[in-house]
Amino acid sequence: MRIFGKVRHRPSASWRQATDRAFTLIGDGRYEDAGALLTRAADLEPWLSESWFNLALLHKFRHDWEQARTAGLRAVALLDREAGAPDWWNVGIAATALQDWPLARRAWQAYGLDVPGQGPSGAGAIDEPSGMRLGSAAVRLSPEGEAEVVWGRRIDPARLEVQSIPLPSSGRRWGEVVLHDGVPHGERSTAAGPSYPVFDEIELWAPSPVPTWVVLLEAATESDRDALERLAADAGFAAEDWSSSVRLLCRACSESAMPADEGDGTTHLDPHDHSSPGHPGPLGHMTQGGPGELWVPERECGLAAPAALVRGLLDGWVADSPDTREWRDLEEVC
């Protein structure tokens, strides 16, 4: 096959050695040294799309989006297939990070995705992609550190709006938009049957102005707890019972197919769940409340709400049933 007048051939041994060594260095976090080798590989084989794909990948790891876009465009110019190449996905991520919406649309369409032709302002293809109906997914925040998997709504193939309330250790907030990678690492299945991919966060794309609070509740029944979550949602914000929703998993389990903890009264007996039974809160929990289990009234709850509203929400929750509800120790944590 001829590309730009050149005969496509297998890469040289020098190209393969430089590339293999570069990815070993990438695995060790030595991006500068890896970049020198991948640049040398691209000089050796400039007609190979893989040379530029690898450089684009490295620049993505470094969050150097201008360079990732440039290398990615060189890679797709040398492709020998029309659609579905991962080169286009990397271009889409870089374009999204740079808010280069015409290129992002072009990348997703070239990959084979259906992108609506007009954004909400009616300005056509210059608007950011919207209305792609990609549904829900999970994202692993801080994948290289104290990782936490949370739920969110996919805005487009590279962005997700966080709809869980992350623990303060993640440094993330409810309502933030994160840029995520394209290859899932694990999945979460639900009782209803569907499974959802778990993507790794790359970086924060849009911060949220809404702070995170932690509060101790006395909720006599699950219905009392649920009432606070509904009250917060009705106000346009969120509450989450961390005593039921948080599980500690080892990395191998987190990156595999796992059932989602939906707070449905199921007791988790997974041998790789590293939570501590009976201890509510983010340091570890196994959901209680199944058949024959005793409900624990003290709950540690995360709240996402403005400072001017949060105490009013809690007081309103108590006022609706003062005999079965109480709160204390409210603290802003993120």
PDB file of C-alpha atoms in Angstrom, residues 72-73 75-77 79-92 101-115 132 157:
ATOM      1  CA  GLY A  72      -2.601  13.103  16.487  1.00  0.00           C
ATOM      2  CA  LEU A  73      -3.431  14.944  13.286  1.00  0.00           C
ATOM      3  CA  ALA A  75      -1.226  10.108  12.728  1.00  0.00           C
ATOM      4  CA  VAL A  76      -4.725  10.265  11.229  1.00  0.00           C
ATOM      5  CA  ALA A  77      -3.349  11.761   7.996  1.00  0.00           C
ATOM      6  CA  LEU A  79      -4.218   6.077   8.365  1.00  0.00           C
ATOM      7  CA  ASP A  80      -5.083   3.342   5.905  1.00  0.00           C
ATOM      8  CA  ARG A  81      -8.659   2.859   7.128  1.00  0.00           C
ATOM      9  CA  GLU A  82     -11.620   5.197   7.093  1.00  0.00           C
ATOM     10  CA  ALA A  83     -13.263   4.820  10.507  1.00  0.00           C
ATOM     11  CA  GLY A  84     -12.857   3.351  13.957  1.00  0.00           C
ATOM     12  CA  ALA A  85      -9.149   3.996  14.486  1.00  0.00           C
ATOM     13  CA  PRO A  86      -8.055   4.819  18.061  1.00  0.00           C
ATOM     14  CA  ASP A  87      -5.918   7.609  16.552  1.00  0.00           C
ATOM     15  CA  TRP A  88      -9.125   9.578  16.036  1.00  0.00           C
ATOM     16  CA  TRP A  89     -10.184   9.007  19.643  1.00  0.00           C
ATOM     17  CA  ASN A  90      -6.932  10.531  20.917  1.00  0.00           C
ATOM     18  CA  VAL A  91      -7.469  13.498  18.603  1.00  0.00           C
ATOM     19  CA  GLY A  92     -10.969  13.858  20.056  1.00  0.00           C
ATOM     20  CA  TRP A 101     -15.060  21.870  18.935  1.00  0.00           C
ATOM     21  CA  PRO A 102     -14.905  21.605  15.118  1.00  0.00           C
ATOM     22  CA  LEU A 103     -11.993  19.177  15.428  1.00  0.00           C
ATOM     23  CA  ALA A 104     -13.672  17.273  18.283  1.00  0.00           C
ATOM     24  CA  ARG A 105     -16.790  16.778  16.138  1.00  0.00           C
ATOM     25  CA  ARG A 106     -14.678  15.688  13.192  1.00  0.00           C
ATOM     26  CA  ALA A 107     -12.770  13.213  15.369  1.00  0.00           C
ATOM     27  CA  TRP A 108     -15.870  11.568  16.856  1.00  0.00           C
ATOM     28  CA  GLN A 109     -17.514  11.328  13.438  1.00  0.00           C
ATOM     29  CA  ALA A 110     -14.350   9.855  11.900  1.00  0.00           C
ATOM     30  CA  TYR A 111     -14.262   7.301  14.692  1.00  0.00           C
ATOM     31  CA  GLY A 112     -17.782   6.287  13.697  1.00  0.00           C
ATOM     32  CA  LEU A 113     -19.962   8.027  16.287  1.00  0.00           C
ATOM     33  CA  ASP A 114     -23.149   9.915  15.517  1.00  0.00           C
ATOM     34  CA  VAL A 115     -22.678  13.589  16.433  1.00  0.00           C
ATOM     35  CA  MET A 132     -25.036  12.438  21.929  1.00  0.00           C
ATOM     36  CA  PRO A 157     -17.055  10.661  24.497  1.00  0.00           C
TER      37      PRO A 157
END
